mmCIF file of C-alpha atoms and ligand atoms in Angstrom:
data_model
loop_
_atom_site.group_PDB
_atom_site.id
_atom_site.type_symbol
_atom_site.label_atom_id
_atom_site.label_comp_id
_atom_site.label_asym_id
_atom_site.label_seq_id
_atom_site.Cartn_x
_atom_site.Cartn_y
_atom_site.Cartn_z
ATOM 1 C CA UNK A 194 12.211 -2.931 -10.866
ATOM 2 C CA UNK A 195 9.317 -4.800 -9.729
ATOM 3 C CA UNK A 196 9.894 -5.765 -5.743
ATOM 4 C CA UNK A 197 8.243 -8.243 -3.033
ATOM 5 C CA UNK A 198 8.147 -8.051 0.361
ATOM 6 C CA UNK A 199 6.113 -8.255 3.941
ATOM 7 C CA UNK A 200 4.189 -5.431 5.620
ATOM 8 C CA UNK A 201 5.580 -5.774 9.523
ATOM 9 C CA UNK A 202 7.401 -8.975 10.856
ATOM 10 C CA UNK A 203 6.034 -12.695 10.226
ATOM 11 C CA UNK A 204 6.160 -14.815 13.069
ATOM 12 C CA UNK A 205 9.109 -16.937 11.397
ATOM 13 C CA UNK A 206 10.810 -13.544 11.797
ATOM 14 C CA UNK A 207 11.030 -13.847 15.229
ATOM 15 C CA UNK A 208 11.214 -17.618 15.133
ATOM 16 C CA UNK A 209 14.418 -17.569 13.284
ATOM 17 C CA UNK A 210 15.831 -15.222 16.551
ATOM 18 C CA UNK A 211 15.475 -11.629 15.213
ATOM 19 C CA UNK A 212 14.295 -9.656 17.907
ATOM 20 C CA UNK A 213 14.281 -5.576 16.043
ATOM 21 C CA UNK A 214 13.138 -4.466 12.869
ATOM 22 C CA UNK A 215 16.432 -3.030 12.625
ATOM 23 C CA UNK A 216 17.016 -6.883 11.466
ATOM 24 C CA UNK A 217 14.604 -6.719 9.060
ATOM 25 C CA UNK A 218 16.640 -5.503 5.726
ATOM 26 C CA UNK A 219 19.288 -7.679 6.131
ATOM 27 C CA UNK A 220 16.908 -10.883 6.978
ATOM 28 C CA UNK A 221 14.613 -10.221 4.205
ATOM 29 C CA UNK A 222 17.849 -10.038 1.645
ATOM 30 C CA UNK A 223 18.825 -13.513 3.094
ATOM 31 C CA UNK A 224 15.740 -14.701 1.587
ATOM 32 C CA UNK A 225 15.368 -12.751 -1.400
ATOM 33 C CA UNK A 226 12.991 -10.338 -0.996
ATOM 34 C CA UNK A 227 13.817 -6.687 -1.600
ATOM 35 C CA UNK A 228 10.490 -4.620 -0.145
ATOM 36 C CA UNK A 229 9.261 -4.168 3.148
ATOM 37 C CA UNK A 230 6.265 -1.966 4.578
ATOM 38 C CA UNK A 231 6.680 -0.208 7.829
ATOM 39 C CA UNK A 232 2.876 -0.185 8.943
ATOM 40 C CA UNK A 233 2.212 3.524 11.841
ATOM 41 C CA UNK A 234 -1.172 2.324 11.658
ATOM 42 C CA UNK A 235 -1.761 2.873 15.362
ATOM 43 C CA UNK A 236 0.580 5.947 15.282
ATOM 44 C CA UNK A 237 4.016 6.549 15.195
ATOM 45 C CA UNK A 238 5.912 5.225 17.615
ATOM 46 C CA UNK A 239 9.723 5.168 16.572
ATOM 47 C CA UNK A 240 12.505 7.291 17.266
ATOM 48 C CA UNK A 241 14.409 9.712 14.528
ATOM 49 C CA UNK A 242 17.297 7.767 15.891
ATOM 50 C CA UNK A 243 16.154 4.497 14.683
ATOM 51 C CA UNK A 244 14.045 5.001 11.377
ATOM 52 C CA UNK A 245 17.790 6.592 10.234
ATOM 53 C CA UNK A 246 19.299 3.073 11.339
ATOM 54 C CA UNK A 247 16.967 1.249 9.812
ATOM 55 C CA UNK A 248 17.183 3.472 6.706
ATOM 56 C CA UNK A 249 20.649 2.735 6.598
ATOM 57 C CA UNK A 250 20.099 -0.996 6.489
ATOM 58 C CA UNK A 251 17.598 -0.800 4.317
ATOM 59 C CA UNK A 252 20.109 1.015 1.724
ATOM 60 C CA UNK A 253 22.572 -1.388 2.251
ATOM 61 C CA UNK A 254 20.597 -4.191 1.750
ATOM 62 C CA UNK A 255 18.744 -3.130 -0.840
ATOM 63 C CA UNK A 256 15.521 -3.143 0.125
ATOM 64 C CA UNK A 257 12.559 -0.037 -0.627
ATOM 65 C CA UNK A 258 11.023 0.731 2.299
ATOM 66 C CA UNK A 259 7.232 1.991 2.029
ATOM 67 C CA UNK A 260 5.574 3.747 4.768
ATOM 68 C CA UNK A 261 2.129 3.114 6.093
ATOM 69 C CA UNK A 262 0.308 6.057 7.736
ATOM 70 C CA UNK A 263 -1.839 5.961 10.609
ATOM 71 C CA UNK A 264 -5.383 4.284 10.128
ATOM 72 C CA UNK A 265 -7.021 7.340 11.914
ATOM 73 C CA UNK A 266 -6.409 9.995 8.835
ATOM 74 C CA UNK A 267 -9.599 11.314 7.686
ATOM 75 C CA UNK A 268 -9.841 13.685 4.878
ATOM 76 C CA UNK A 269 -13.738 13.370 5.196
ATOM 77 C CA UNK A 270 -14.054 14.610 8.661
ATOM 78 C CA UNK A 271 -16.309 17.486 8.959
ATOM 79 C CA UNK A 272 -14.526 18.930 11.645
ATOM 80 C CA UNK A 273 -11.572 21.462 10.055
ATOM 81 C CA UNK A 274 -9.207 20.960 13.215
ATOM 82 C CA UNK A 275 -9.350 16.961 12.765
ATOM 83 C CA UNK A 276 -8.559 17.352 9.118
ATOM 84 C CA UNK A 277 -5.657 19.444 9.666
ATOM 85 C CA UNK A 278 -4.596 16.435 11.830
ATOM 86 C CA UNK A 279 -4.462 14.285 9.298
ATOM 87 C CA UNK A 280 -2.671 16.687 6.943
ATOM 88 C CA UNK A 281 0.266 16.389 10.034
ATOM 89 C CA UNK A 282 -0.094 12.631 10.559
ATOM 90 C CA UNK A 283 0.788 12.592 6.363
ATOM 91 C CA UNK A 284 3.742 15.440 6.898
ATOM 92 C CA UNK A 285 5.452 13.319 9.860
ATOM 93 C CA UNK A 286 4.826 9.917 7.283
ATOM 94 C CA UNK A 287 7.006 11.916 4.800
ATOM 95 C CA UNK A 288 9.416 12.501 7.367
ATOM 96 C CA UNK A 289 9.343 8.667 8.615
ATOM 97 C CA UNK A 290 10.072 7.935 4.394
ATOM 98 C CA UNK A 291 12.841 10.146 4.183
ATOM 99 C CA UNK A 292 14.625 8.866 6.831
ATOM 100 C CA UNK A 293 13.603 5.143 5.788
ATOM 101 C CA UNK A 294 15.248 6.071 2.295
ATOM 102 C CA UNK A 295 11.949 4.955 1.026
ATOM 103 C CA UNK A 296 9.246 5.949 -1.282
ATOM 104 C CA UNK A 297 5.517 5.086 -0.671
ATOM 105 C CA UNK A 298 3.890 6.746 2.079
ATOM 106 C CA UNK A 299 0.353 4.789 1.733
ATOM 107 C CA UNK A 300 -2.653 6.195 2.989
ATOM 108 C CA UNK A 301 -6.447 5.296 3.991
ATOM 109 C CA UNK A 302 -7.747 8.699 2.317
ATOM 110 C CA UNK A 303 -11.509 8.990 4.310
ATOM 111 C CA UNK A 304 -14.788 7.245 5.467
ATOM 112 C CA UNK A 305 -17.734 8.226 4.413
ATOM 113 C CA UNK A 306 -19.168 8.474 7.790
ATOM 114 C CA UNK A 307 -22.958 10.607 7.866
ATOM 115 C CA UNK A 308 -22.432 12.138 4.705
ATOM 116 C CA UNK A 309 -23.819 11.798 1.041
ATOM 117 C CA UNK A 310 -20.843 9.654 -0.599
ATOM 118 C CA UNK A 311 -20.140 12.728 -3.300
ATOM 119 C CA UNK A 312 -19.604 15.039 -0.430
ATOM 120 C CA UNK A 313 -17.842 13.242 1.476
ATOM 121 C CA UNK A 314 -15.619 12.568 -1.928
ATOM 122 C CA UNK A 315 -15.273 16.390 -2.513
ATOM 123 C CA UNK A 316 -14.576 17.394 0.946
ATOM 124 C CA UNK A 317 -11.598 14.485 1.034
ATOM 125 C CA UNK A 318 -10.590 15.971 -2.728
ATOM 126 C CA UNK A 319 -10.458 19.527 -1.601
ATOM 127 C CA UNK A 320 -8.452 18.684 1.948
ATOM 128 C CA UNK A 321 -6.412 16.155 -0.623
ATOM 129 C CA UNK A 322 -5.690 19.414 -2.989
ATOM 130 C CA UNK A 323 -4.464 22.139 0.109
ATOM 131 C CA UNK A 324 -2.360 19.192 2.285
ATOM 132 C CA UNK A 325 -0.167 18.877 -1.061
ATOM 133 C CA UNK A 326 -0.399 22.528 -1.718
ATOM 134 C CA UNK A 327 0.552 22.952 1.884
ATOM 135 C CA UNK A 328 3.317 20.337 1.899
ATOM 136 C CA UNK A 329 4.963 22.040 -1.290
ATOM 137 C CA UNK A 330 5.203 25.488 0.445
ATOM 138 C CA UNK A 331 7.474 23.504 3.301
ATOM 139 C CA UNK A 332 10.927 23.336 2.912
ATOM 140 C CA UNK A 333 10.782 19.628 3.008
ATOM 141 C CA UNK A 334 12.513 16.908 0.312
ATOM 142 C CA UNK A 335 9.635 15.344 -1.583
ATOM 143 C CA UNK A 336 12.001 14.236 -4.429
ATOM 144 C CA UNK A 337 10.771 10.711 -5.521
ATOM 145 C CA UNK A 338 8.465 10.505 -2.663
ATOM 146 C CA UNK A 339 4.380 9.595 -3.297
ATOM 147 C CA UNK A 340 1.722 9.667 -1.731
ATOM 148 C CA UNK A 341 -0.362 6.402 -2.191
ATOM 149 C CA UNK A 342 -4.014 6.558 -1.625
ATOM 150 C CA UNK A 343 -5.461 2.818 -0.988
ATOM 151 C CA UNK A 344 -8.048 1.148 -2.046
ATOM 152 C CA UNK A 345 -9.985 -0.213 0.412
ATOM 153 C CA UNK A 346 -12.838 -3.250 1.610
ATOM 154 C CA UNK A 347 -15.404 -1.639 3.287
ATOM 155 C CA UNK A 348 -18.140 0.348 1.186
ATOM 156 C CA UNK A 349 -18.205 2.744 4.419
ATOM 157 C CA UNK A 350 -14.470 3.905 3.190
ATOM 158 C CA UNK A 351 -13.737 6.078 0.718
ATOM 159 C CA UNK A 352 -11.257 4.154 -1.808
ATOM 160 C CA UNK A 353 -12.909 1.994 -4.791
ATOM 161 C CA UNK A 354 -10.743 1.460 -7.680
ATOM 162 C CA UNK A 355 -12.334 4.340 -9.646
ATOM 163 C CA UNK A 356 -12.351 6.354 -6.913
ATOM 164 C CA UNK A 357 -8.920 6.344 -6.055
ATOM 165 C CA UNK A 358 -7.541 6.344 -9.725
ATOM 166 C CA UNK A 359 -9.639 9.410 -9.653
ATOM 167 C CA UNK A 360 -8.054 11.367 -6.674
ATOM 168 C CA UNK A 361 -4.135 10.169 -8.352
ATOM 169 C CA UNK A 362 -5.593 12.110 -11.217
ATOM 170 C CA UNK A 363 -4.915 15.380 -9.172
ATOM 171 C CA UNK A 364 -1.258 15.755 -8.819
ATOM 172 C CA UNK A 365 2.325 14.174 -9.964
ATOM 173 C CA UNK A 366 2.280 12.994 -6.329
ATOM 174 C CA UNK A 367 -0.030 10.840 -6.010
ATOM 175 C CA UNK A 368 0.321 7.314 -6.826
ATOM 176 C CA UNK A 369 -2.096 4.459 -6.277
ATOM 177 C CA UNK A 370 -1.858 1.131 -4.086
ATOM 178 C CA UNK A 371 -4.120 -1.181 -5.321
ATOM 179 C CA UNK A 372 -4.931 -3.659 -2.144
ATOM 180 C CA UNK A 373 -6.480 -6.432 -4.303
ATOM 181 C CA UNK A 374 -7.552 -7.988 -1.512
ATOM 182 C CA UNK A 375 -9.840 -5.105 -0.518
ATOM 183 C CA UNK A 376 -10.907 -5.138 -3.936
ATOM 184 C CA UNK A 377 -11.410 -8.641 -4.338
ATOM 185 C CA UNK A 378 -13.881 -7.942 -0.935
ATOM 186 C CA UNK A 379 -16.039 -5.181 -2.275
ATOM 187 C CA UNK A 380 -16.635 -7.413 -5.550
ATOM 188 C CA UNK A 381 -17.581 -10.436 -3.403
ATOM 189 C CA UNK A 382 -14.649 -12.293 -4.860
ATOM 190 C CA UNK A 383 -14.405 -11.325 -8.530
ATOM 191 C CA UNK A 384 -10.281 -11.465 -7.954
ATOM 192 C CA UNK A 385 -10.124 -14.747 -9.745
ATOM 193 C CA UNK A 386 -8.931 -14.170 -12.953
ATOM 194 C CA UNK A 387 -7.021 -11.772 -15.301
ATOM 195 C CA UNK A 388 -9.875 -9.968 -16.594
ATOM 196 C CA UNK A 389 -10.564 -8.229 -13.202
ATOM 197 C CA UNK A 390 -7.042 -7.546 -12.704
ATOM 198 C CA UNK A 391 -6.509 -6.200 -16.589
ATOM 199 C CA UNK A 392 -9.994 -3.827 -15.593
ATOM 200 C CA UNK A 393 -8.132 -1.709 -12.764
ATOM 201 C CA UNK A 394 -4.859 -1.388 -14.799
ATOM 202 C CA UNK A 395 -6.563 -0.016 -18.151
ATOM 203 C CA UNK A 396 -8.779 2.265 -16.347
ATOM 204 C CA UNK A 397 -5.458 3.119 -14.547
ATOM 205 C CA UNK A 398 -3.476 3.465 -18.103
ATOM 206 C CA UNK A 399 -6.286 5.564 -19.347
ATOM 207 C CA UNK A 400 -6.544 8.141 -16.820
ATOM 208 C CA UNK A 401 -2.825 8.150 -14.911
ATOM 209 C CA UNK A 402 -0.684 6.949 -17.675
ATOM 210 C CA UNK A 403 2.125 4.956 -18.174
ATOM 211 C CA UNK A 404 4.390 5.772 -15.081
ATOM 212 C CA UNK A 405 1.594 5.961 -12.458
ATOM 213 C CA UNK A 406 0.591 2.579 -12.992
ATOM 214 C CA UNK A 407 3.832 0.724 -13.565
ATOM 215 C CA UNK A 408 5.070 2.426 -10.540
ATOM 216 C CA UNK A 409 2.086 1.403 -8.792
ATOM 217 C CA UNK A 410 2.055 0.189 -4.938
ATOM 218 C CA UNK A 411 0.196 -3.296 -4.647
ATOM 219 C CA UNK A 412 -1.375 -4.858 -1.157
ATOM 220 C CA UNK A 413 -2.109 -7.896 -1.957
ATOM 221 C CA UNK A 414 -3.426 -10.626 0.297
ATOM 222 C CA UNK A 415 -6.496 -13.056 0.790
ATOM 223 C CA UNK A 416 -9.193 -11.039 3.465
ATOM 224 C CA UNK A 417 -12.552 -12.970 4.596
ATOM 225 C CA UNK A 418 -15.605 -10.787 3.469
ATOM 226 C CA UNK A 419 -19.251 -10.163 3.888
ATOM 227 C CA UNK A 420 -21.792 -8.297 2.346
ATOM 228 C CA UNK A 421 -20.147 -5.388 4.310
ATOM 229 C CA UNK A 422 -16.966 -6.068 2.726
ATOM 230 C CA UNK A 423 -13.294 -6.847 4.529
ATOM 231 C CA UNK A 424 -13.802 -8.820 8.022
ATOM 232 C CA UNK A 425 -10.321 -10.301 8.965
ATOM 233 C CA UNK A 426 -6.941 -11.143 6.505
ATOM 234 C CA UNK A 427 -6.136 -14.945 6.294
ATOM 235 C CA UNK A 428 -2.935 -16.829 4.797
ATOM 236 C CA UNK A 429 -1.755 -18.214 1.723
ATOM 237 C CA UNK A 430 -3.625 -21.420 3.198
ATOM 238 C CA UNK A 431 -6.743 -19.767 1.868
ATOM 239 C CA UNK A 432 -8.652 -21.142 -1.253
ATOM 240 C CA UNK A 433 -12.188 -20.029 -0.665
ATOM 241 C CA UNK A 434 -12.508 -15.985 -0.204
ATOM 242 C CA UNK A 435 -9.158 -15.217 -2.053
ATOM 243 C CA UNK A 436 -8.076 -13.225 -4.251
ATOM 244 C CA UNK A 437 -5.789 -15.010 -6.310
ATOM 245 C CA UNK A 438 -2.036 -14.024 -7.550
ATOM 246 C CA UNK A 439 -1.675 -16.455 -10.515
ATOM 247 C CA UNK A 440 -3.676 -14.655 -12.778
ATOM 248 C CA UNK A 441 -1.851 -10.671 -11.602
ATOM 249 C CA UNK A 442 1.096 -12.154 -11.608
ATOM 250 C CA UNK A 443 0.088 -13.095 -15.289
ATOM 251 C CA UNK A 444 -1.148 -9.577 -16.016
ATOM 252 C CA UNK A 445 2.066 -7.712 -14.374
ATOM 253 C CA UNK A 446 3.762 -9.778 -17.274
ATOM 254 C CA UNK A 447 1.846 -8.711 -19.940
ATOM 255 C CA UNK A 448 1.783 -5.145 -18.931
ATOM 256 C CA UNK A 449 5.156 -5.102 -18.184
ATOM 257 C CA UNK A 450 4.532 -3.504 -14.717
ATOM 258 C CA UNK A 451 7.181 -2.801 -12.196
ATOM 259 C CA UNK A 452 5.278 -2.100 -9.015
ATOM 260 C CA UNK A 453 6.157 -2.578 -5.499
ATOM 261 C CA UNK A 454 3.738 -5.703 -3.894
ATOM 262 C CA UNK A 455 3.548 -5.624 -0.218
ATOM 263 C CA UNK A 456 2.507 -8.794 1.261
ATOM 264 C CA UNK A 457 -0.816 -8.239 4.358
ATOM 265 C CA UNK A 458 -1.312 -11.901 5.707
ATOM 266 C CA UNK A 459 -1.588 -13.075 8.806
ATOM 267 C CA UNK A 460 1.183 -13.680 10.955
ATOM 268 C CA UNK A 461 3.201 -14.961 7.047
ATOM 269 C CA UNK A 462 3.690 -12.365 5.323
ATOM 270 C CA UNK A 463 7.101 -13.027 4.357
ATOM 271 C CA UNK A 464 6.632 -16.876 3.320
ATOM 272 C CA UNK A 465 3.583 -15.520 1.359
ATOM 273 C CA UNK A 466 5.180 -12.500 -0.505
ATOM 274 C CA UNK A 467 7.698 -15.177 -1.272
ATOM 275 C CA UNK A 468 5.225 -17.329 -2.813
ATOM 276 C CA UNK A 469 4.522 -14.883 -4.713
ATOM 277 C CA UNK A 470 7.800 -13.685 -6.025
ATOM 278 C CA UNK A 471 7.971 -17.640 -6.870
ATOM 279 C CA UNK A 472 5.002 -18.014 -9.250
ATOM 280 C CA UNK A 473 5.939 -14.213 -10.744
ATOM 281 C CA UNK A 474 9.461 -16.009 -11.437
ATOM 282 C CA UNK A 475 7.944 -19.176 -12.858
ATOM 283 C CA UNK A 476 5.861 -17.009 -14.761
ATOM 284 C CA UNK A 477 8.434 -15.430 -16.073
ATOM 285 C CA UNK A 478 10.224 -18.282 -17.281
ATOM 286 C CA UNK A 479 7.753 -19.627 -19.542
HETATM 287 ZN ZN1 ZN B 1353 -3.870 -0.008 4.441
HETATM 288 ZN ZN1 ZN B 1354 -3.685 -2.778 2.337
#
């Protein structure tokens, strides 16, 4: 089933008198949104104790919890020590998941850094190909879990479109997020209409197949750009950088996807995933 929700808390959230994430299942059910991203970015930081709590309420309420991993993984780094880092930061993520009852652990694969881009591509392809190799030979439960490469707004990052529909091509567990916001900044704002949207989702089609893409993980929100790419996420409030949802919404219709969208605003990312689960209903409707 096809689910909305906010990465992190919005500041209505805590307006409305929540005070712990541990509120956060229940709240977001209150409003009618059934997905929420818990975001280690900076590292993880939560007890066993508590992700199993919050697990349970997420069960309970019904809502799929997706994990995000730290921001400092880095398949690309030359250094072998600092990549076997990264292969623990995404074996402690698939802890975090199972104990979240979840199933998207999403990940920034690499940066490009000093290299030529196709080395750093196969050095993040060949550290990609041993971490999952590695991960299968521990006695660990990976049933319906994925791994979800992102696509991502700066050129200096590894993750365009093709890019990371071509690293999903590598193993049953690997499924893509599409952050069409990144997207939208790396095409200087080609997000406007279906025809950009309907690009990533045939290539997808074509080279994952059917359940890769309709299972898909979507970021979606409106990011400020430059000719560098991503510079800062913005709100609903947005009309100039965009991307806009209209016209997915449109194509997740006539694809018949099911994928999990994961609101990124600033500060609403609630209201705005709920603005988008409105116009996806209205959609729907007609
Ligand atoms: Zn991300
Ligand atoms: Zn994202």
């Amino acid at each position: 089933m096809i689910r909305f929700g906010p990465s992190g808390n919005s500041q209505i959230f805590y307006e409305e008198g929540n005070k712990s994430s541990l509120q956060a299942p229940s709240w977001l059910k209150s409003k009618g949104l059934t997905a929420y991203e818990y975001s280690f970015g900076r590292g993880y930081n939560m007890t066993r104790d508590t992700a199993q709590k919050l697990g349970e309420e997420a069960e309970k309420n019904d809502v799929l919890i997706s994990v995000h991993a730290p921001f400092y993984i880095n398949f690309a780094n030359p250094l072998e020590e600092m990549a076997e880092k990264s292969f623990n930061y995404v074996l402690t993520g698939l802890n975090y998941l199972n104990w979240f009852k979840g199933e998207h652990l999403v990940v920034h694969l690499a940066t490009q850094g000093k290299m030529q881009r196709t080395e750093a591509l196969n050095l993040t392809k060949r550290r990609l190909i041993s971490t999952l190799e590695n991960l299968k030979s521990l006695n660990i439960n990976l049933n319906n879990k994925y791994i979800c490469p992102e696509t991502m707004g700066k050129f200096s990052q590894i993750g365009s479109a093709e890019e990371i529909i071509e690293f999903c091509s590598l193993d049953n567990m690997l499924i893509p997020t599409f952050d069409f916001g990144h997207l939208n900044c790396l095409t200087a704002g080609k997000f406007k209409e279906k025809d950009s949207y309907k690009r990533i989702f045939d290539l997808s089609f074509e080279k994952l197949g059917e359940f890769k893409t309709k299972n898909c993980h979507i970021h979606f929100s409106k990011i400020e750009y430059s000719s560098k790419g991503e510079i800062r996420h913005l709100d609903f409030d947005d009309d100039y950088y965009g991307p806009n949802f209209e016209p997915l919404a449109q194509v997740i219709l006539d694809y018949k996807l099911e994928p999990t969208i994961i609101c990124e605003s600033a500060n609403f990312m609630a209201e705005d995933a709920l603005k988008m689960l409105n116009i996806y209903e209205n959609l729907k409707k007609h």
